[in-house]
Structure formats: C-alpha cells, structure tokens
Tab-separated table of C-alpha atoms in Angstrom:
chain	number	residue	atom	x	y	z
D	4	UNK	CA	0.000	0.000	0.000
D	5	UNK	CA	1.067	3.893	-0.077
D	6	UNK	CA	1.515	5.518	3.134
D	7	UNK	CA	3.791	9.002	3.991
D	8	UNK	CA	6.304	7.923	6.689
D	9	UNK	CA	9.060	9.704	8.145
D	10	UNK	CA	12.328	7.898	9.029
D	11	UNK	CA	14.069	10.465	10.715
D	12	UNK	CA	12.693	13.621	12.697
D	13	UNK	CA	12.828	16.711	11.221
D	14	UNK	CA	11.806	19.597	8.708
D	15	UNK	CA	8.823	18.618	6.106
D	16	UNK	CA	11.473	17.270	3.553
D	17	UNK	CA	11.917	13.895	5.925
D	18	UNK	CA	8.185	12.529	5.049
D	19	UNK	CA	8.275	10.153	2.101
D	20	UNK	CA	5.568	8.811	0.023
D	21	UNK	CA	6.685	5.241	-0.150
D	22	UNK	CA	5.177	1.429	-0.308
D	23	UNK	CA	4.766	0.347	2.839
D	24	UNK	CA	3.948	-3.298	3.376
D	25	UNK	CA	0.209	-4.003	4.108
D	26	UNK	CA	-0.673	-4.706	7.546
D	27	UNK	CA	-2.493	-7.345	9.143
D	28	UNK	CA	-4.859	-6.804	12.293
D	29	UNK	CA	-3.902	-8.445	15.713
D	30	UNK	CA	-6.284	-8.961	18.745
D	31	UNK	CA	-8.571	-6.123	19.348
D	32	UNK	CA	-7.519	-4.443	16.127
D	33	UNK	CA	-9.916	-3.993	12.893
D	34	UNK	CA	-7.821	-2.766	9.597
D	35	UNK	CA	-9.213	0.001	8.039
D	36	UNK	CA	-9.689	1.344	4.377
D	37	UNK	CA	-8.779	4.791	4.857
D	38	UNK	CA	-11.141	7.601	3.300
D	39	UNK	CA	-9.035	10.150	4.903
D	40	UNK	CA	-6.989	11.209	7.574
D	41	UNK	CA	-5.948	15.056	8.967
D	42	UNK	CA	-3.861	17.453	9.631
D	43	UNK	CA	-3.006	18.550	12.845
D	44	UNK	CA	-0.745	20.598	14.599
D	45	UNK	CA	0.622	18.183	16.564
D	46	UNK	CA	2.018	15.886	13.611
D	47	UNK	CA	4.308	18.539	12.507
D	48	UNK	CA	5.341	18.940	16.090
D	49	UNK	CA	5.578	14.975	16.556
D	50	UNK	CA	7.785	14.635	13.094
D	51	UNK	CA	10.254	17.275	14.326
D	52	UNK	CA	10.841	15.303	17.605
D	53	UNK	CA	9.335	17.850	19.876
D	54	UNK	CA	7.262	15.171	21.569
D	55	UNK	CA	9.204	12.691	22.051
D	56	UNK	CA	8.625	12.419	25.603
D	57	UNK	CA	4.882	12.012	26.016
D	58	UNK	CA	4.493	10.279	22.434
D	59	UNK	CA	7.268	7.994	21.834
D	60	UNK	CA	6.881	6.832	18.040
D	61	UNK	CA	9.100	4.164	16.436
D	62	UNK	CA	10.410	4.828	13.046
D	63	UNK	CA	9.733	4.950	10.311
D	64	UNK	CA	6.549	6.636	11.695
D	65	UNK	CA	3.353	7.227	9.351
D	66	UNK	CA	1.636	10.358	10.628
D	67	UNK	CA	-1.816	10.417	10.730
D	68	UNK	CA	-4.073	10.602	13.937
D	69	UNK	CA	-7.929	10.847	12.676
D	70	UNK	CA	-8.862	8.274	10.582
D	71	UNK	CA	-12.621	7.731	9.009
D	72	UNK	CA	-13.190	4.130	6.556
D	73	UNK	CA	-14.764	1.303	6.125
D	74	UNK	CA	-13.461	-1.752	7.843
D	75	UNK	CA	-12.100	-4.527	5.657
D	76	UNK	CA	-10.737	-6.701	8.380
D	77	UNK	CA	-10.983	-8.299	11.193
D	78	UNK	CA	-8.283	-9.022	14.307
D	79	UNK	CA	-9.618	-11.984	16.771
D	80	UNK	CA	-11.476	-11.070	19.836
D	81	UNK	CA	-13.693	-8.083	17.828
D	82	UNK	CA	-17.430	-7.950	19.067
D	83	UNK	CA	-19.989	-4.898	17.559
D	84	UNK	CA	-18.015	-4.376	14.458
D	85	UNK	CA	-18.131	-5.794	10.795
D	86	UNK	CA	-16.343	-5.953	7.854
D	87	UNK	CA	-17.848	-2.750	5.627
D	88	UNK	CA	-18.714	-0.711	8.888
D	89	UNK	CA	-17.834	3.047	8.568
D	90	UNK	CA	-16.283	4.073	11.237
D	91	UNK	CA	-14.321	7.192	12.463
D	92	UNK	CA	-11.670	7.115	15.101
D	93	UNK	CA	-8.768	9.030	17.002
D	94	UNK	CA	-5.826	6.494	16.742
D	95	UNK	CA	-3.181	5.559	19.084
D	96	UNK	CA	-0.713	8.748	18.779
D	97	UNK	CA	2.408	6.617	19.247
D	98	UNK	CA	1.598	3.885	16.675
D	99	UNK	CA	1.565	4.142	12.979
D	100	UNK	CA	-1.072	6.459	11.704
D	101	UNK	CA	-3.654	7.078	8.959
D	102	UNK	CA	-1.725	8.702	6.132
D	103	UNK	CA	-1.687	5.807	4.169
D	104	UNK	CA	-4.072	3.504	2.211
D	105	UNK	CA	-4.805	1.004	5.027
D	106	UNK	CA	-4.375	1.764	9.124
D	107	UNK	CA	-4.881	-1.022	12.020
D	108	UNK	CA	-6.939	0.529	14.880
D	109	UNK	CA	-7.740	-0.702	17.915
D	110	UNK	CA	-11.474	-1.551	17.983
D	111	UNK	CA	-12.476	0.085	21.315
D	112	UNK	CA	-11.759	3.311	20.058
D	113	UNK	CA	-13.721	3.381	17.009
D	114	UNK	CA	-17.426	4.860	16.332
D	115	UNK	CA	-19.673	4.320	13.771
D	116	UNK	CA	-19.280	7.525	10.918
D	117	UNK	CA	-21.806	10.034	10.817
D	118	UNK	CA	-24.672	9.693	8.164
D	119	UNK	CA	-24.856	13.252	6.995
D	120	UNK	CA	-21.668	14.745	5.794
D	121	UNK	CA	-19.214	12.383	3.717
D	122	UNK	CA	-16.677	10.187	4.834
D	123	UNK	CA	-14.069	11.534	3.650
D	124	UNK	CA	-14.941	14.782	6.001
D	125	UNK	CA	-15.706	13.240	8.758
D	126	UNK	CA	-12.291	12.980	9.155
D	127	UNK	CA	-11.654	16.406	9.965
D	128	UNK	CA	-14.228	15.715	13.554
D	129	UNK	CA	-12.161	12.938	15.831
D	130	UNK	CA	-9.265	14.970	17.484
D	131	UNK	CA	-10.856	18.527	17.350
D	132	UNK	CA	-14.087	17.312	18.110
D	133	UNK	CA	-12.672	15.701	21.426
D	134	UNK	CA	-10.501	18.172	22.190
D	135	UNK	CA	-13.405	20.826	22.487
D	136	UNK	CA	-15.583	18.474	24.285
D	137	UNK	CA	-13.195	17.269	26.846
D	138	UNK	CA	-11.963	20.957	27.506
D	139	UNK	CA	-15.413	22.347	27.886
D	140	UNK	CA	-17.458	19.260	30.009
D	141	UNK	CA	-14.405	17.180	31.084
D	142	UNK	CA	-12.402	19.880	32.457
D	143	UNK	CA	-14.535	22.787	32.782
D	144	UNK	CA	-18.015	20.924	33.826
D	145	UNK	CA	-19.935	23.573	31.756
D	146	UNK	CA	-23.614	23.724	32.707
D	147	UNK	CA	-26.307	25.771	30.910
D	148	UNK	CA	-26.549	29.790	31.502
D	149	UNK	CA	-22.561	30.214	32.309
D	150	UNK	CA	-20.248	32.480	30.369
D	151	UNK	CA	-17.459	30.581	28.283
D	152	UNK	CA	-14.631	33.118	26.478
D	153	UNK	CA	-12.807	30.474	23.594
D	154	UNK	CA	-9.323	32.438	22.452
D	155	UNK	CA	-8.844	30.857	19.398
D	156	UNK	CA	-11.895	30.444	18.134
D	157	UNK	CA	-11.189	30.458	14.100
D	158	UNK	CA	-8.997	27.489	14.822
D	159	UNK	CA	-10.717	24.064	14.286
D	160	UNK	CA	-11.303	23.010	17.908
D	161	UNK	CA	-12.366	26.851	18.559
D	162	UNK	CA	-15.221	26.294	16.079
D	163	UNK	CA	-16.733	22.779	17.566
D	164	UNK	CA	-15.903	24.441	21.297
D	165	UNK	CA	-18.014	27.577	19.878
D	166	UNK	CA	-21.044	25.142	18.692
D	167	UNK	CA	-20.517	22.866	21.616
D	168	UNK	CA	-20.614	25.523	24.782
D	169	UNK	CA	-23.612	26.938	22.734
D	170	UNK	CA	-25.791	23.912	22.358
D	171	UNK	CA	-24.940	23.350	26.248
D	172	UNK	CA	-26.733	26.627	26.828
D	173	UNK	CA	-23.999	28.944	27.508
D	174	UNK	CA	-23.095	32.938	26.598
D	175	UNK	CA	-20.524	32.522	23.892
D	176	UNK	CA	-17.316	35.319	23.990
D	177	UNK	CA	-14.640	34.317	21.231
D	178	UNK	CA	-11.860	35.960	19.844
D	179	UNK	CA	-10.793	35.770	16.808
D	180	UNK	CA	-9.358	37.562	13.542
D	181	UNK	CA	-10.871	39.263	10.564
D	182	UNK	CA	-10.394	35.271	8.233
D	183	UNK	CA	-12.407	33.539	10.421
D	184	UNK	CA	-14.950	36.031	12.642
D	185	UNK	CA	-18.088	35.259	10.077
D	186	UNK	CA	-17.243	31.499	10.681
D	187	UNK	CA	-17.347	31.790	14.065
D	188	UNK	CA	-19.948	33.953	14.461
D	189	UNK	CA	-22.254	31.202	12.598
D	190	UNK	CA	-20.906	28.694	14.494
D	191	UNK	CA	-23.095	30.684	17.599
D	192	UNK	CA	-21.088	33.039	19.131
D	193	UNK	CA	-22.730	35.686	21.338
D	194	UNK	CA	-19.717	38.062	20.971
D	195	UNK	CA	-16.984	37.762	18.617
D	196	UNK	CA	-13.797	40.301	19.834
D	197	UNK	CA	-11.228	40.730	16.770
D	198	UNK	CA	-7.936	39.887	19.017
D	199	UNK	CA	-5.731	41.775	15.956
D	200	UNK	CA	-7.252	45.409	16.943
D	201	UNK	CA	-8.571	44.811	20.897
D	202	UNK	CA	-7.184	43.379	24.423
D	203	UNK	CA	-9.338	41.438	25.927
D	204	UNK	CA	-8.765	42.976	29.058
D	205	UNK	CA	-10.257	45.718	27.152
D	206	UNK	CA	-13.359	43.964	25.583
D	207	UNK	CA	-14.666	41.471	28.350
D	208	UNK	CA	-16.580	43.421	31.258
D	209	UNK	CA	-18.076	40.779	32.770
D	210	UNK	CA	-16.388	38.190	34.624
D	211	UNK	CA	-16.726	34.121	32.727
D	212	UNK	CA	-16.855	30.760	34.467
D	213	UNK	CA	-14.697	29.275	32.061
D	214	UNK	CA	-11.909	30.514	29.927
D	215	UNK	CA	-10.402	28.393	27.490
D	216	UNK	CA	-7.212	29.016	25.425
D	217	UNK	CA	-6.759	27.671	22.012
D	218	UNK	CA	-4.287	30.802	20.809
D	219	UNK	CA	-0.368	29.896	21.238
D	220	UNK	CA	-0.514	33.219	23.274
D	221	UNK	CA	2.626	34.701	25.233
D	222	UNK	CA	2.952	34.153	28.816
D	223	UNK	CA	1.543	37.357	29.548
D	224	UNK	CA	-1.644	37.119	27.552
D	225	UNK	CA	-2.575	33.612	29.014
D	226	UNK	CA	-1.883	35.278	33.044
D	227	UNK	CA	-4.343	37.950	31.825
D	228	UNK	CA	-7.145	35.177	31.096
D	229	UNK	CA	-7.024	34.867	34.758
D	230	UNK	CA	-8.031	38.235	35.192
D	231	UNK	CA	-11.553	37.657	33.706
D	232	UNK	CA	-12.389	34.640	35.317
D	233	UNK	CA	-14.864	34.906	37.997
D	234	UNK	CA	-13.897	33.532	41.476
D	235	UNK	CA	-14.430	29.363	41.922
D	236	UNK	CA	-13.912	29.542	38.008
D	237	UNK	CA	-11.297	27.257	35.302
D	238	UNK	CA	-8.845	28.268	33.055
D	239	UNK	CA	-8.338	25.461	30.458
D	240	UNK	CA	-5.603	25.608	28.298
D	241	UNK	CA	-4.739	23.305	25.642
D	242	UNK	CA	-1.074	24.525	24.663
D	243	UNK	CA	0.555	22.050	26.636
D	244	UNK	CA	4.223	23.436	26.468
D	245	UNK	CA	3.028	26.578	28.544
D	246	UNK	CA	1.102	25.869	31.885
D	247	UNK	CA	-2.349	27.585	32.559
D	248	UNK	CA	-2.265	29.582	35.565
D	249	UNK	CA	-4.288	29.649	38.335
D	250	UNK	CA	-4.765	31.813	41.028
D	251	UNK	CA	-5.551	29.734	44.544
D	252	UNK	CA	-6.795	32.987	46.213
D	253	UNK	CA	-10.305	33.487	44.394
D	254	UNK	CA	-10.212	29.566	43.732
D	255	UNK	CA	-9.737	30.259	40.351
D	256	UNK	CA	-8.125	26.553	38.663
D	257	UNK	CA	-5.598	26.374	35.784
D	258	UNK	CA	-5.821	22.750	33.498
D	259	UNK	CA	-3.941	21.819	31.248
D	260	UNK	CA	-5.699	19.445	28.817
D	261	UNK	CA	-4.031	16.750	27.122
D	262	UNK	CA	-6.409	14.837	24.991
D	263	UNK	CA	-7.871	10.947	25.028
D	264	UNK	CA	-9.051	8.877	22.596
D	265	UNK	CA	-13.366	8.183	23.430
D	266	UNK	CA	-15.533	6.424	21.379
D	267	UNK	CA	-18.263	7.372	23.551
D	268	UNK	CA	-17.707	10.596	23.445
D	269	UNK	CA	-16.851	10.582	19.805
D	270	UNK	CA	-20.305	8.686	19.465
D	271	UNK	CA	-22.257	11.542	21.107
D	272	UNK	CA	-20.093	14.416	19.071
D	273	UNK	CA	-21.405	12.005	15.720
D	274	UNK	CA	-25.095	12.336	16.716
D	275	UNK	CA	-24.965	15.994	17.000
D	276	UNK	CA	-23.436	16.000	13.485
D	277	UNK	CA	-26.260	13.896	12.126
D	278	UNK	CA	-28.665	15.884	14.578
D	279	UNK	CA	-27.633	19.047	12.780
D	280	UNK	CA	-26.373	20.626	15.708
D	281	UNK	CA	-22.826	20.428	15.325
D	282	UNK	CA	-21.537	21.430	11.669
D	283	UNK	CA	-18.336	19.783	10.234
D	284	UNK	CA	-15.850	22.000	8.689
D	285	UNK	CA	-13.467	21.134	6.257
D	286	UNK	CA	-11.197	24.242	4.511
D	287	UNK	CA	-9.517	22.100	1.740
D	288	UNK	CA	-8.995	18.279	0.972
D	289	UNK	CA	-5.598	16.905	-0.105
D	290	UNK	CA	-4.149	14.094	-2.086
D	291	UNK	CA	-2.085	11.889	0.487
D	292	UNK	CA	1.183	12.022	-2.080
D	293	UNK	CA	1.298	15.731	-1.556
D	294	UNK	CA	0.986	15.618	2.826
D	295	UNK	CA	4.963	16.642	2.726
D	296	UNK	CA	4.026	20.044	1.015
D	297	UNK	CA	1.192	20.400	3.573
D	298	UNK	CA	3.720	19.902	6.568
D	299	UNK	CA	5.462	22.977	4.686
D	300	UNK	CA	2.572	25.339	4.462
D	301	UNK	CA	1.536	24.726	7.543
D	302	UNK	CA	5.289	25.278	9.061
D	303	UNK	CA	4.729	28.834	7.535
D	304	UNK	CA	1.512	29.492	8.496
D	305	UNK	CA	0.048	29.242	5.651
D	306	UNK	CA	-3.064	26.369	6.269
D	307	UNK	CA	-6.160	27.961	7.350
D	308	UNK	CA	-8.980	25.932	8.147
D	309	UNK	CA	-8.884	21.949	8.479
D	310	UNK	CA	-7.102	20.158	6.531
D	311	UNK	CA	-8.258	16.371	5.113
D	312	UNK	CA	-5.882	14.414	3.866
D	313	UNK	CA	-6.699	11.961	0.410
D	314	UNK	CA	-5.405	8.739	0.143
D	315	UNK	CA	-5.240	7.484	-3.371
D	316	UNK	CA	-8.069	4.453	-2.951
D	317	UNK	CA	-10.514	6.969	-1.382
C-alpha cells in the first residue's frame, strides 16, 4: 500500500511517500480502508521530535491521527463491528497512523461515521471534536446559563468548542481575527472580539466561568485570562508546552488538557453532526502524495482551516 512515513525527525522534507507493506490486524484491532486522515498541529510537532517524551513513536513513523473508513478486516477477539462498517476514530498517537491507504486501529476506540456529511470529512471531527468536548465538560463541567470566552476560536477546535458551549446553553465570547470572525460567528457566538485590533482585558466586562485558550498566546496574555475569570472559576488551556495559571486565592483553577481517545464521546459528538447541531468543517482536501508540502505550508503558516488528507483508494 502507499503511506507518507518519516524515518528520521525533522523539517517537512523527511516525510516520504513510499510502499509500505500491508498490515495485518492483531487482537482487538480492525484494519481500516482509509477515506481520509488530517492534519493537525501536533504531527508537525511529533515529526520534528518535539514530543518525544509524552508520544514515543518508532520509526519509520506514518503520521496520521484521525482516521474515518470502512473496515475490511478483522483481528480476533472483535465484538460490535463488521467488515464494511464506517467508522471514524482518534488512533493511538504513538503507533503508525492514517496517512496511508490502510491503518490497524484498535477496535475500542472506534465509532460508527456520521450519516450526513461524507466520509471523507468526517475525518476532519475525531481529534478537534474531542478536544473541544473534553476541555469544555471534562475539564470545565460547563452547565447551561454560564459564560465561556474560547481564544482561538477560528482554529478548528475553537469552532466545535463555539457550537458545543452553545448547544450546552452557555453565553458565547470568542476571539478571533478578521479570516475567520463570520465562521465563528455562525458557528453561535454571542460576541466575537477581533484579538488583531482589541485586548481582551479591554473587551470582556463581565467576569466568565470558564476561559479556554486555544491561541499559542505569550505568557503574559494567558496570566491575563485569569483576570476575567470569575472567582471558583477554570482556566483550560490546551497549549501544553506553557502551563495555565491559576490563582488559589479566588479559587480560580488552571488545566492543562491533554487529549484521550473516546468512542463514547466521539459517538455523542457524531449524533450531533447527524442531529444538525454540530456542523463539520473542512477548509480544503488533499491528495495523500502531496501531505509533505502540507507539513510545509503549515510550518509557515500558511493552512487555514482543516485540513483532510486523500489517500489514493478513497
């Protein structure tokens, strides 16, 4: 089969395109016909050995976390899932990934695909999806009538955080730029704050319960989140390689989210796809023998939106 490994960390010139032999499902694993997998952030930072602490990968290493398919094979000891079942998942992030023609998966992690948007786009809701959930209920325990402030909102895990806090009931403040302000804005937001042209500090008046941070901000804009948090209230921060403060005075409590694989959770964030309540957003689709030059525009900056990623079967 085709995959895009890497055999070495580094820049975006050390993924290959390459034949990869196909491989077979153990115990507990299905193999999967890949209709697509993502982009993320955190591949590019996992390929240039940045996290090779907390997500040992052996190499060659195929990239690749979300994965949506169809099954096409079964490992022993597999109950609730068939060959031809579409399914979406968020894989192991130490084991070989999705950018390639066929992935194993482990079965328990797996949900069935959601009926209304294709496949292949379904994809771009695993990872994001439970990122947003898991910072919002998880973390935050969000309940109905509080105020939630998402920096970062235009990213792709600020959108489904946007919808999410909004179909739980809550007052909506986001920030984000002049690109992506409409998009969030019809994603529900109550307020939308243009972070390019106005502090925060500035813009919110009224204390939130819950303050989560998306934004790869500096140090001192991610202390002045505290500021607006009401006492008893959480921070939640999902950049990982800068800790969210807290402030043990007004009770105020800093997480740090690091993400889990749920197929429960994954199965309720499918049902408010196919419910129409949650909207899937996908800014461009690309052929799997050109994920090295995505891994370059996205080292510059230059991938807006989510990015689904094409294998050559699909």
């Amino acid at each position: 089969m085709k995959a895009v490994r890497f055999h070495e960390y580094g820049d975006p010139g050390v993924l290959r395109y390459e034949d990869v032999e196909l491989p077979v499902p153990g115990a507990g694993e299905v193999r999967i016909r890949v209709a697509a997998t993502s982009f993320n952030p955190v591949d590019g930072n996992i390929r240039g050995g940045f996290m090779r602490g907390p997500i040992p990968v052996v190499l060659p290493h195929t990239p690749g976390i979300d994965v949506a398919g169809t099954i096409d094979a079964l490992g022993e000891d597999v109950d609730g899932l068939a060959v031809g079942d579409q399914v979406i998942g968020f894989l192991p992030m130490d084991k070989p990934g999705a950018a390639a023609e066929y992935v194993l998966a482990p079965a328990g992690i797996l949900a069935a695909a959601p009926k209304s948007v294709p496949l292949v786009d379904a994809a771009a809701l695993p990872l994001v999806g439970l990122t947003a959930y898991q910072a919002l209920f998880d973390h935050a325990k969000l309940t109905a009538g509080q105020r939630v402030l998402v920096n970062g909102a235009g990213g792709a895990v600020g959108r489904y955080a946007v919808q999410l806090a909004k179909n739980a009931g809550a007052h909506v403040i986001a920030t984000a730029g002049p690109r992506s302000s409409d998009a969030v804005t019809s994603a529900g937001a109550d307020e939308v704050i243009d972070h390019t042209t106005t502090r925060l500090t500035d813009a919110v008046t009224e204390p939130v319960d819950v303050a989560l941070n998306l934004a790869p901000v500096d140090p001192a804009e991610l202390a002045a989140l505290l500021t607006l948090v009401r006492p008893g209230g959480v921070v939640v921060n999902t950049t990982v390689w800068m800790p969210a403060p807290s402030d043990e005075e007004r009770g105020v409590r800093g997480i740090d989210l690091f993400v889990n694989s749920d197929a429960d959770q994954l199965a309720q964030l499918v049902a408010q796809v196919d419910r129409g309540e949650l909207r899937v957003d996908v800014g461009e689709r690309v052929p799997l023998a050109e994920l090295p030059a995505l891994h370059a525009r996205a080292a510059e900056g230059a991938v807006h939106g989510k990015a689904i990623v094409v294998p050559p079967t699909a």
